Amino acid sequence: MNQNQRAFIDEYRVADDHRPINIRVKDFEAVELPLTDAQVHAQAERCMSCGIPFCQGAGCPLGNEIPDINAAAFRGDWRTAWGILSRTSSFPEFTSRICPALCEGSCTAGLAREAVMVRQIEKTVTDKAFALGLVTPPSPVTDLGRKAAVIGAGPAGLAAAVELRKAGFAVTVYERSANVGGLLRYGIPYFKFDKVLIDRRRRLLEQGGIQFRCGTEIGTDISGAYLQKNFDVVIVAIGTPVPRDCPIPGRECQGIHFALEFLGGQNRMLGKETAENPIQTHGKRVLVIGGGDTGADCVGTANRQGAASVTQIEIMPCPPEKRDELSTPWPLWPYKLRTSTSHEEGCSRRWGLNSLSFIGKDGKLVGVRVQQVKWSFTPEGRPAKFEPVPNTEEEIPCNECFLAMGFLRNDRTAMLQKLGLEDGPQVFVCGDAASGPSLVVRAIADGRKVAAAAVASVAH
C-alpha cells in the first residue's frame, strides 16, 4: 500500500467526534466517540514521516516513535504498530485519552496546515491491540532475587512497577486509597476517562506478578522503616496531594471546596466506593476559581449534576486564539486558548479576575467579590505581573465554589519524614512527587526513568 506523500496537504484533519451535548450531559459516559478505520487510515497517511521527527523528540516525553507507528497504522498493521508503541509507552490506553498531545504541538505538518491526529491514532492502535489479545502482562527476563516497594499507585508508580518487574524484581505496590489509579481514578471524571481501563490494566499487572496492597498508608499502617528493612528498593510516587488554597476573607463559609473533594466524591460514588457524592450542585450557582483542566472537570461534573449556572474565572489573562509565535514558537507547546468539551456544555468563562473575599450569609456562601487586573508581559510575550484595575470590583453570586488552582510541590525531606523513610541510595522519588504537578505522560516517563535508575543501583 503506497502512501500519498501529499496527504498532509490533500487530506484535512477531521474534528474529534463527540456525543451530542444534550445527551451526554445527562450521564457520565465517555464524551468522545472513536474514529472509524477509514478515518484512521486517512489521518495516519497525513504523517510526513519526517527525517527529524520533532513530535517524537521535542514533543513526546516518552519518546514514542510516532512516524513508524503512524506508518503501520496506515497499513492497518496493528501488530507492528502496537509493538513499536509498547516499547516506549507503558499505558497508551491512558495517555491516548487524557494526554493533551504535546506531540501534535510540535508536528511539522502543523506549521502550514493542521497537525497530524497523533493521539487518536495511538488510541485506535491501543484499542485494536487489546481486542486482538496483543497486550500481555509484564514478563521478567530473569529473577534478580530483589524486592521493590512502590508507594503510590498513580501513573508514575504503576509505570515504575512495570519496569521493575520486567527487570526481575518482586514488586509490591502500596496505595492508601481503596483502589489503584491515583488522579486517573479519583480526579479525572468518568466522562473523560472510564475507570474500567485502570481495572483492566491492573489485572494484567497482577498476572505479571505485581502485588497490590490498597487501603494501606505508609507511615501509619506500615512504617517506612519496615519497607527499608524488607525491600532492596523503595520508590516514592505519591503525587502532589496538597491543593493550593485561597486564603481570603470568608474562607470559612460553607460551600467552598477544593476541586478534588468534588471530583473525587463523584468518582467514588460512580465506582461504588460510596453511596453518594457529599457535594451536590443541582439547582445551584457554581463558581470555579482556576482556569485549567481540573477547573474544566469541575464544570463538566457540575453540569451533569444539574447546576443552575456555572462560571469559571481565572486570574491570568485570556490566551490568544492561535499559537503565539513570540512566547511559544514551534516546536514548543503552543500558548493559546483551549476550549474543552465541558466548556461547550455550558459555562461562562472570565479572565483577569482576582478573588478578594468570599461573601457569606448565615455562614453559607452566597458570592465571591472579585476585581479585574491588568497584566504586563515579558519581551517574549509571557504574562509577568498584574496590577488591580481601580473601580472594577464586583460580586459574582454563587452557592458552591470549587478551588482549582493547582497543587503545591512536595518538600522531599518533609515528605520522606512523613512516610518514615530515611533518605539514601535505596530511596527514589518519581513523578509529581519529585517534580511537582505536571501531566500524566510526564509522570509515566519519569516513573520509567527512575525505575531504570533503581535497577542500575542494585547492579553495582
Tab-separated table of C-alpha atoms in Angstrom:
chain	number	residue	atom	x	y	z
A	1	MET	CA	0.000	0.000	0.000
A	2	ASN	CA	1.658	3.180	-1.204
A	3	GLN	CA	1.324	6.316	0.883
A	4	ASN	CA	0.339	9.591	-0.750
A	5	GLN	CA	3.237	11.888	0.090
A	6	ARG	CA	0.932	14.893	-0.363
A	7	ALA	CA	-1.701	13.570	2.033
A	8	PHE	CA	-0.898	16.203	4.676
A	9	ILE	CA	-1.958	18.741	2.024
A	10	ASP	CA	-4.696	16.837	0.206
A	11	GLU	CA	-6.344	15.407	3.324
A	12	TYR	CA	-7.716	17.628	6.066
A	13	ARG	CA	-7.580	16.795	9.741
A	14	VAL	CA	-11.020	15.741	10.908
A	15	ALA	CA	-12.565	17.085	14.087
A	16	ASP	CA	-12.766	14.894	17.187
A	17	ASP	CA	-16.201	13.283	17.307
A	18	HIS	CA	-18.277	13.712	20.471
A	19	ARG	CA	-21.698	12.612	21.620
A	20	PRO	CA	-24.357	15.344	21.336
A	21	ILE	CA	-24.287	17.795	24.245
A	22	ASN	CA	-27.958	17.396	25.124
A	23	ILE	CA	-27.415	13.647	25.590
A	24	ARG	CA	-24.004	13.445	27.212
A	25	VAL	CA	-24.726	15.967	29.990
A	26	LYS	CA	-27.311	13.532	31.342
A	27	ASP	CA	-24.754	10.846	32.202
A	28	PHE	CA	-21.088	10.219	32.964
A	29	GLU	CA	-20.406	8.022	29.947
A	30	ALA	CA	-17.489	8.790	27.607
A	31	VAL	CA	-17.879	12.031	25.677
A	32	GLU	CA	-15.521	11.085	22.857
A	33	LEU	CA	-16.503	8.709	20.061
A	34	PRO	CA	-13.913	6.538	18.265
A	35	LEU	CA	-12.753	7.209	14.719
A	36	THR	CA	-13.664	4.747	12.010
A	37	ASP	CA	-10.943	2.593	10.448
A	38	ALA	CA	-11.272	4.639	7.260
A	39	GLN	CA	-10.724	7.860	9.195
A	40	VAL	CA	-7.674	6.433	10.967
A	41	HIS	CA	-6.252	5.287	7.628
A	42	ALA	CA	-6.666	8.765	6.126
A	43	GLN	CA	-5.349	10.573	9.183
A	44	ALA	CA	-2.309	8.312	9.530
A	45	GLU	CA	-1.483	8.937	5.864
A	46	ARG	CA	-1.136	12.651	6.695
A	47	CYS	CA	2.049	11.900	8.662
A	48	MET	CA	5.043	13.278	6.752
A	49	SER	CA	7.483	10.642	8.105
A	50	CYS	CA	9.938	13.430	8.876
A	51	GLY	CA	13.629	12.650	8.857
A	52	ILE	CA	13.859	14.520	12.145
A	53	PRO	CA	10.521	13.841	13.894
A	54	PHE	CA	10.034	16.743	16.292
A	55	CYS	CA	6.821	15.079	17.513
A	56	GLN	CA	8.947	12.257	18.883
A	57	GLY	CA	11.890	14.256	20.206
A	58	ALA	CA	10.671	17.706	21.206
A	59	GLY	CA	7.037	16.751	21.772
A	60	CYS	CA	6.602	13.349	23.395
A	61	PRO	CA	8.095	12.913	26.898
A	62	LEU	CA	8.064	9.147	26.324
A	63	GLY	CA	9.894	9.368	23.013
A	64	ASN	CA	7.207	7.392	21.168
A	65	GLU	CA	8.354	6.554	17.627
A	66	ILE	CA	5.361	8.325	16.144
A	67	PRO	CA	6.131	8.261	12.380
A	68	ASP	CA	6.717	4.490	12.459
A	69	ILE	CA	3.535	3.925	14.482
A	70	ASN	CA	1.566	6.058	12.035
A	71	ALA	CA	3.004	4.220	9.042
A	72	ALA	CA	1.952	0.853	10.480
A	73	ALA	CA	-1.496	2.215	11.348
A	74	PHE	CA	-1.872	3.483	7.775
A	75	ARG	CA	-1.231	-0.076	6.550
A	76	GLY	CA	-3.647	-1.495	9.103
A	77	ASP	CA	-0.758	-3.487	10.591
A	78	TRP	CA	-1.907	-3.235	14.211
A	79	ARG	CA	0.545	-5.851	15.481
A	80	THR	CA	3.553	-3.877	14.247
A	81	ALA	CA	2.081	-0.580	15.380
A	82	TRP	CA	1.498	-1.979	18.867
A	83	GLY	CA	4.974	-3.495	19.006
A	84	ILE	CA	6.532	-0.106	18.310
A	85	LEU	CA	4.217	1.845	20.644
A	86	SER	CA	4.521	-0.548	23.581
A	87	ARG	CA	8.326	-0.326	23.557
A	88	THR	CA	8.209	3.216	24.892
A	89	SER	CA	4.707	3.729	26.321
A	90	SER	CA	3.622	1.894	29.468
A	91	PHE	CA	-0.091	2.702	29.325
A	92	PRO	CA	-1.117	4.153	25.957
A	93	GLU	CA	-4.755	3.410	26.775
A	94	PHE	CA	-4.373	6.141	29.427
A	95	THR	CA	-2.362	8.741	27.532
A	96	SER	CA	-4.353	8.424	24.310
A	97	ARG	CA	-7.442	9.565	26.192
A	98	ILE	CA	-6.187	12.274	28.537
A	99	CYS	CA	-2.822	13.498	27.233
A	100	PRO	CA	-3.070	16.988	25.684
A	101	ALA	CA	-0.945	15.626	22.818
A	102	LEU	CA	2.265	17.612	23.190
A	103	CYS	CA	3.449	15.732	20.111
A	104	GLU	CA	0.815	17.440	17.971
A	105	GLY	CA	2.032	20.843	19.116
A	106	SER	CA	5.428	20.072	17.553
A	107	CYS	CA	4.134	18.284	14.439
A	108	THR	CA	5.801	19.610	11.280
A	109	ALA	CA	2.544	19.356	9.334
A	110	GLY	CA	1.070	21.800	11.830
A	111	LEU	CA	3.378	24.574	10.655
A	112	ALA	CA	1.397	25.219	7.484
A	113	ARG	CA	-1.744	23.110	7.925
A	114	GLU	CA	-3.259	21.089	10.780
A	115	ALA	CA	-1.148	18.767	12.920
A	116	VAL	CA	-1.406	15.011	12.429
A	117	MET	CA	-4.001	13.358	14.658
A	118	VAL	CA	-1.383	11.514	16.741
A	119	ARG	CA	-3.438	10.990	19.907
A	120	GLN	CA	-6.410	9.492	18.106
A	121	ILE	CA	-4.197	7.163	16.071
A	122	GLU	CA	-2.499	5.991	19.274
A	123	LYS	CA	-5.906	5.377	20.836
A	124	THR	CA	-7.007	3.250	17.885
A	125	VAL	CA	-3.763	1.264	17.851
A	126	THR	CA	-4.131	0.527	21.559
A	127	ASP	CA	-7.790	-0.448	21.357
A	128	LYS	CA	-7.018	-2.749	18.421
A	129	ALA	CA	-4.146	-4.314	20.377
A	130	PHE	CA	-6.385	-5.126	23.336
A	131	ALA	CA	-9.098	-6.504	21.030
A	132	LEU	CA	-6.546	-8.737	19.262
A	133	GLY	CA	-5.018	-10.005	22.508
A	134	LEU	CA	-1.659	-8.385	21.839
A	135	VAL	CA	-1.344	-6.717	25.261
A	136	THR	CA	0.417	-9.055	27.676
A	137	PRO	CA	1.434	-8.965	31.367
A	138	PRO	CA	4.932	-7.704	32.226
A	139	SER	CA	7.289	-10.635	31.916
A	140	PRO	CA	10.682	-10.575	33.677
A	141	VAL	CA	13.610	-11.798	31.599
A	142	THR	CA	15.312	-13.032	34.756
A	143	ASP	CA	14.787	-13.247	38.512
A	144	LEU	CA	17.153	-10.860	40.243
A	145	GLY	CA	16.182	-12.076	43.686
A	146	ARG	CA	15.494	-8.456	44.631
A	147	LYS	CA	12.383	-6.816	46.037
A	148	ALA	CA	10.952	-3.371	45.337
A	149	ALA	CA	8.253	-1.422	47.175
A	150	VAL	CA	6.356	1.264	45.295
A	151	ILE	CA	4.434	3.819	47.372
A	152	GLY	CA	1.568	5.186	45.324
A	153	ALA	CA	-0.440	3.530	42.553
A	154	GLY	CA	-0.846	6.521	40.257
A	155	PRO	CA	0.596	6.562	36.724
A	156	ALA	CA	4.187	7.198	37.870
A	157	GLY	CA	4.118	4.422	40.460
A	158	LEU	CA	2.470	1.957	38.097
A	159	ALA	CA	4.976	2.722	35.344
A	160	ALA	CA	7.879	2.223	37.756
A	161	ALA	CA	6.347	-1.037	38.991
A	162	VAL	CA	6.112	-2.403	35.444
A	163	GLU	CA	9.719	-1.587	34.601
A	164	LEU	CA	10.990	-3.039	37.883
A	165	ARG	CA	9.002	-6.209	37.329
A	166	LYS	CA	10.306	-6.611	33.782
A	167	ALA	CA	13.834	-6.201	35.148
A	168	GLY	CA	13.298	-9.143	37.509
A	169	PHE	CA	12.207	-7.535	40.799
A	170	ALA	CA	9.457	-8.857	43.022
A	171	VAL	CA	7.247	-5.755	43.222
A	172	THR	CA	4.678	-4.708	45.799
A	173	VAL	CA	2.674	-1.519	45.287
A	174	TYR	CA	1.200	0.219	48.344
A	175	GLU	CA	-1.759	2.573	47.893
A	176	ARG	CA	-3.621	4.405	50.647
A	177	SER	CA	-6.869	4.701	48.638
A	178	ALA	CA	-9.304	1.838	48.148
A	179	ASN	CA	-8.184	1.282	44.571
A	180	VAL	CA	-5.310	1.993	42.189
A	181	GLY	CA	-5.010	4.808	39.680
A	182	GLY	CA	-4.303	7.963	41.680
A	183	LEU	CA	-5.707	11.022	39.941
A	184	LEU	CA	-6.675	8.842	36.990
A	185	ARG	CA	-9.282	7.269	39.250
A	186	TYR	CA	-10.059	9.945	41.811
A	187	GLY	CA	-9.511	13.150	39.862
A	188	ILE	CA	-10.312	12.780	36.181
A	189	PRO	CA	-14.070	12.375	35.579
A	190	TYR	CA	-15.555	9.220	34.125
A	191	PHE	CA	-16.796	11.093	31.059
A	192	LYS	CA	-13.171	11.756	30.099
A	193	PHE	CA	-11.648	8.506	31.293
A	194	ASP	CA	-13.536	5.313	32.164
A	195	LYS	CA	-12.060	3.501	35.164
A	196	VAL	CA	-12.556	0.083	33.554
A	197	LEU	CA	-9.333	0.903	31.708
A	198	ILE	CA	-7.443	1.017	35.008
A	199	ASP	CA	-9.059	-2.186	36.238
A	200	ARG	CA	-8.154	-3.994	33.019
A	201	ARG	CA	-4.534	-2.890	33.284
A	202	ARG	CA	-4.373	-3.838	36.967
A	203	ARG	CA	-5.443	-7.387	36.127
A	204	LEU	CA	-2.602	-7.627	33.620
A	205	LEU	CA	-0.081	-6.328	36.149
A	206	GLU	CA	-1.282	-8.836	38.742
A	207	GLN	CA	-0.994	-11.616	36.184
A	208	GLY	CA	2.593	-10.478	35.692
A	209	GLY	CA	3.303	-10.931	39.402
A	210	ILE	CA	2.938	-7.375	40.714
A	211	GLN	CA	1.191	-7.324	44.097
A	212	PHE	CA	-1.090	-4.507	45.254
A	213	ARG	CA	-1.829	-3.504	48.841
A	214	CYS	CA	-4.623	-0.941	48.697
A	215	GLY	CA	-6.067	0.820	51.726
A	216	THR	CA	-2.563	0.906	53.195
A	217	GLU	CA	-0.915	4.163	54.198
A	218	ILE	CA	2.841	4.168	54.639
A	219	GLY	CA	3.832	5.976	57.817
A	220	THR	CA	0.569	4.964	59.502
A	221	ASP	CA	-0.381	1.372	58.670
A	222	ILE	CA	3.148	0.306	57.762
A	223	SER	CA	6.302	2.134	58.744
A	224	GLY	CA	8.845	3.384	56.279
A	225	ALA	CA	11.482	1.628	58.362
A	226	TYR	CA	9.757	-1.694	57.656
A	227	LEU	CA	9.941	-1.075	53.919
A	228	GLN	CA	13.613	-0.133	54.036
A	229	LYS	CA	14.392	-3.232	56.050
A	230	ASN	CA	12.455	-5.650	53.842
A	231	PHE	CA	12.928	-4.215	50.339
A	232	ASP	CA	16.031	-3.531	48.279
A	233	VAL	CA	14.471	-0.504	46.585
A	234	VAL	CA	11.720	1.907	47.676
A	235	ILE	CA	10.041	4.097	45.047
A	236	VAL	CA	8.002	7.063	46.283
A	237	ALA	CA	5.256	8.072	43.834
A	238	ILE	CA	2.606	9.731	45.981
A	239	GLY	CA	1.926	12.656	43.654
A	240	THR	CA	1.242	16.179	44.914
A	241	PRO	CA	-1.735	15.716	47.238
A	242	VAL	CA	-1.853	19.219	48.750
A	243	PRO	CA	-4.047	21.653	46.757
A	244	ARG	CA	-3.359	25.367	46.542
A	245	ASP	CA	-5.743	27.239	48.857
A	246	CYS	CA	-7.386	30.641	48.500
A	247	PRO	CA	-6.907	32.174	51.995
A	248	ILE	CA	-9.003	35.310	51.575
A	249	PRO	CA	-11.631	36.701	53.987
A	250	GLY	CA	-14.707	34.487	54.267
A	251	ARG	CA	-12.832	31.248	53.522
A	252	GLU	CA	-14.694	29.579	56.411
A	253	CYS	CA	-18.073	29.863	54.646
A	254	GLN	CA	-19.950	26.650	53.983
A	255	GLY	CA	-19.932	25.781	50.272
A	256	ILE	CA	-16.225	26.268	49.471
A	257	HIS	CA	-14.397	23.098	48.446
A	258	PHE	CA	-11.151	22.001	46.876
A	259	ALA	CA	-11.751	20.659	43.373
A	260	LEU	CA	-10.686	17.111	44.185
A	261	GLU	CA	-13.171	16.904	47.052
A	262	PHE	CA	-15.884	17.377	44.451
A	263	LEU	CA	-14.356	15.311	41.653
A	264	GLY	CA	-13.153	12.531	43.941
A	265	GLY	CA	-16.516	12.286	45.646
A	266	GLN	CA	-18.279	11.885	42.308
A	267	ASN	CA	-15.841	9.231	41.118
A	268	ARG	CA	-16.068	7.286	44.367
A	269	MET	CA	-19.842	7.261	44.034
A	270	LEU	CA	-19.706	6.099	40.417
A	271	GLY	CA	-17.143	3.490	41.390
A	272	LYS	CA	-19.481	2.281	44.160
A	273	GLU	CA	-16.994	3.084	46.919
A	274	THR	CA	-19.586	5.401	48.489
A	275	ALA	CA	-23.359	5.729	48.210
A	276	GLU	CA	-23.363	9.347	47.016
A	277	ASN	CA	-21.238	12.395	46.361
A	278	PRO	CA	-21.389	14.521	49.544
A	279	ILE	CA	-21.163	17.670	47.375
A	280	GLN	CA	-24.216	18.303	45.209
A	281	THR	CA	-24.707	21.237	42.828
A	282	HIS	CA	-28.194	20.551	41.484
A	283	GLY	CA	-30.068	23.832	41.084
A	284	LYS	CA	-27.137	25.849	42.481
A	285	ARG	CA	-24.986	28.636	41.085
A	286	VAL	CA	-21.458	27.270	40.797
A	287	LEU	CA	-18.218	29.242	40.641
A	288	VAL	CA	-14.916	27.586	39.731
A	289	ILE	CA	-11.739	29.509	40.611
A	290	GLY	CA	-8.942	28.331	38.332
A	291	GLY	CA	-8.905	28.100	34.558
A	292	GLY	CA	-7.050	24.811	33.981
A	293	ASP	CA	-8.108	21.257	33.218
A	294	THR	CA	-9.128	20.481	36.799
A	295	GLY	CA	-11.407	23.511	36.779
A	296	ALA	CA	-12.907	22.364	33.475
A	297	ASP	CA	-13.554	18.943	35.019
A	298	CYS	CA	-15.495	20.671	37.795
A	299	VAL	CA	-17.511	22.488	35.141
A	300	GLY	CA	-18.456	19.253	33.382
A	301	THR	CA	-19.325	17.488	36.630
A	302	ALA	CA	-21.453	20.380	37.894
A	303	ASN	CA	-23.360	20.479	34.613
A	304	ARG	CA	-24.069	16.760	34.865
A	305	GLN	CA	-25.349	17.182	38.397
A	306	GLY	CA	-27.784	19.818	37.137
A	307	ALA	CA	-26.229	23.090	38.303
A	308	ALA	CA	-28.344	26.170	37.610
A	309	SER	CA	-25.303	28.011	36.233
A	310	VAL	CA	-21.537	27.532	36.069
A	311	THR	CA	-18.923	30.277	35.928
A	312	GLN	CA	-15.170	29.728	35.700
A	313	ILE	CA	-12.755	32.548	36.498
A	314	GLU	CA	-9.004	32.824	36.106
A	315	ILE	CA	-6.554	35.474	37.314
A	316	MET	CA	-4.384	35.069	34.211
A	317	PRO	CA	-5.203	36.984	31.002
A	318	CYS	CA	-7.124	35.252	28.232
A	319	PRO	CA	-4.660	33.444	25.928
A	320	PRO	CA	-4.668	34.194	22.195
A	321	GLU	CA	-6.893	32.036	19.982
A	322	LYS	CA	-3.918	30.851	17.900
A	323	ARG	CA	-0.315	29.994	18.750
A	324	ASP	CA	1.652	32.990	19.996
A	325	GLU	CA	4.814	32.700	17.899
A	326	LEU	CA	6.643	35.095	20.222
A	327	SER	CA	6.097	33.277	23.510
A	328	THR	CA	5.878	29.688	22.228
A	329	PRO	CA	7.374	29.326	18.746
A	330	TRP	CA	7.176	25.938	17.078
A	331	PRO	CA	8.036	23.220	18.163
A	332	LEU	CA	7.177	24.327	21.726
A	333	TRP	CA	3.758	23.507	23.155
A	334	PRO	CA	1.619	26.434	21.953
A	335	TYR	CA	0.310	29.039	24.353
A	336	LYS	CA	-3.254	29.573	23.152
A	337	LEU	CA	-6.869	29.434	24.264
A	338	ARG	CA	-8.265	25.929	24.647
A	339	THR	CA	-11.948	25.122	24.979
A	340	SER	CA	-12.841	21.721	26.429
A	341	THR	CA	-15.960	19.652	25.855
A	342	SER	CA	-17.039	20.667	29.373
A	343	HIS	CA	-16.944	24.341	28.430
A	344	GLU	CA	-19.041	23.606	25.356
A	345	GLU	CA	-21.713	22.082	27.584
A	346	GLY	CA	-22.403	25.379	29.326
A	347	CYS	CA	-20.052	27.697	31.163
A	348	SER	CA	-19.326	31.399	31.459
A	349	ARG	CA	-15.540	31.910	31.302
A	350	ARG	CA	-13.902	35.087	32.549
A	351	TRP	CA	-10.247	36.098	32.652
A	352	GLY	CA	-8.114	38.587	34.534
A	353	LEU	CA	-10.128	38.408	37.746
A	354	ASN	CA	-8.568	38.349	41.226
A	355	SER	CA	-10.657	36.960	44.075
A	356	LEU	CA	-10.804	39.353	47.040
A	357	SER	CA	-13.216	37.763	49.513
A	358	PHE	CA	-15.895	35.151	49.950
A	359	ILE	CA	-19.287	36.520	50.941
A	360	GLY	CA	-21.464	34.579	53.332
A	361	LYS	CA	-24.942	34.781	54.809
A	362	ASP	CA	-25.722	32.818	57.954
A	363	GLY	CA	-22.410	31.004	57.426
A	364	LYS	CA	-23.252	29.878	53.892
A	365	LEU	CA	-21.575	31.080	50.726
A	366	VAL	CA	-23.616	33.488	48.610
A	367	GLY	CA	-20.934	35.080	46.420
A	368	VAL	CA	-17.309	35.983	45.746
A	369	ARG	CA	-16.029	39.530	45.459
A	370	VAL	CA	-13.565	39.931	42.585
A	371	GLN	CA	-11.607	42.680	40.874
A	372	GLN	CA	-10.251	42.998	37.362
A	373	VAL	CA	-6.476	43.008	36.962
A	374	LYS	CA	-4.213	44.294	34.202
A	375	TRP	CA	-1.176	42.237	33.206
A	376	SER	CA	2.204	43.347	31.935
A	377	PHE	CA	4.171	40.981	29.718
A	378	THR	CA	7.787	39.903	29.250
A	379	PRO	CA	9.574	40.685	25.962
A	380	GLU	CA	8.764	37.079	24.967
A	381	GLY	CA	5.039	37.734	25.380
A	382	ARG	CA	4.581	35.865	28.655
A	383	PRO	CA	2.392	37.290	31.466
A	384	ALA	CA	4.751	38.762	34.087
A	385	LYS	CA	2.844	40.637	36.790
A	386	PHE	CA	-0.534	42.195	37.339
A	387	GLU	CA	-1.992	45.306	38.902
A	388	PRO	CA	-5.570	45.798	40.108
A	389	VAL	CA	-7.795	47.933	37.925
A	390	PRO	CA	-9.444	50.636	40.081
A	391	ASN	CA	-13.224	50.747	40.384
A	392	THR	CA	-13.751	47.293	38.863
A	393	GLU	CA	-14.815	45.357	41.949
A	394	GLU	CA	-17.944	43.244	41.624
A	395	GLU	CA	-19.699	40.324	43.290
A	396	ILE	CA	-20.261	37.035	41.485
A	397	PRO	CA	-23.242	35.242	43.092
A	398	CYS	CA	-22.678	31.552	43.868
A	399	ASN	CA	-23.763	28.835	46.283
A	400	GLU	CA	-20.885	26.441	45.654
A	401	CYS	CA	-17.279	27.390	44.906
A	402	PHE	CA	-14.558	24.997	43.779
A	403	LEU	CA	-10.892	25.894	44.179
A	404	ALA	CA	-8.980	24.531	41.192
A	405	MET	CA	-5.731	26.475	41.365
A	406	GLY	CA	-3.287	23.611	41.171
A	407	PHE	CA	-1.226	21.774	43.756
A	408	LEU	CA	1.792	22.526	45.911
A	409	ARG	CA	5.146	20.904	45.224
A	410	ASN	CA	6.412	18.479	47.845
A	411	ASP	CA	9.409	19.195	50.007
A	412	ARG	CA	11.436	15.995	49.655
A	413	THR	CA	12.748	15.970	53.224
A	414	ALA	CA	9.353	16.628	54.806
A	415	MET	CA	7.668	14.091	52.521
A	416	LEU	CA	10.100	11.304	53.392
A	417	GLN	CA	9.889	12.123	57.094
A	418	LYS	CA	6.107	11.833	56.980
A	419	LEU	CA	6.453	8.419	55.354
A	420	GLY	CA	9.033	7.406	57.934
A	421	LEU	CA	11.735	6.879	55.332
A	422	GLU	CA	15.411	7.654	55.714
A	423	ASP	CA	16.761	9.368	52.620
A	424	GLY	CA	19.530	7.463	50.911
A	425	PRO	CA	20.581	5.481	47.820
A	426	GLN	CA	17.820	2.929	48.430
A	427	VAL	CA	15.036	5.527	48.099
A	428	PHE	CA	13.857	7.010	44.788
A	429	VAL	CA	11.175	9.634	44.159
A	430	CYS	CA	9.362	9.960	40.841
A	431	GLY	CA	6.504	11.673	39.043
A	432	ASP	CA	4.670	14.617	40.565
A	433	ALA	CA	6.108	13.710	43.974
A	434	ALA	CA	9.523	14.702	42.608
A	435	SER	CA	8.833	17.412	40.051
A	436	GLY	CA	5.584	18.995	41.218
A	437	PRO	CA	2.239	18.908	39.403
A	438	SER	CA	2.507	18.030	35.731
A	439	LEU	CA	0.958	15.827	33.038
A	440	VAL	CA	0.188	12.109	33.234
A	441	VAL	CA	2.503	11.421	30.293
A	442	ARG	CA	5.400	13.093	32.113
A	443	ALA	CA	4.642	11.127	35.279
A	444	ILE	CA	4.773	7.873	33.321
A	445	ALA	CA	8.013	8.882	31.624
A	446	ASP	CA	9.597	9.752	34.967
A	447	GLY	CA	8.409	6.518	36.541
A	448	ARG	CA	10.147	4.581	33.792
A	449	LYS	CA	13.308	6.660	34.120
A	450	VAL	CA	13.524	6.326	37.893
A	451	ALA	CA	12.869	2.577	37.714
A	452	ALA	CA	15.819	2.248	35.341
A	453	ALA	CA	17.996	4.153	37.824
A	454	ALA	CA	16.809	1.861	40.629
A	455	VAL	CA	17.675	-1.226	38.608
A	456	ALA	CA	21.122	0.195	37.868
A	457	SER	CA	21.673	0.962	41.557
A	458	VAL	CA	21.412	-2.672	42.613
A	459	ALA	CA	23.543	-3.879	39.706
A	460	HIS	CA	26.638	-2.157	41.086
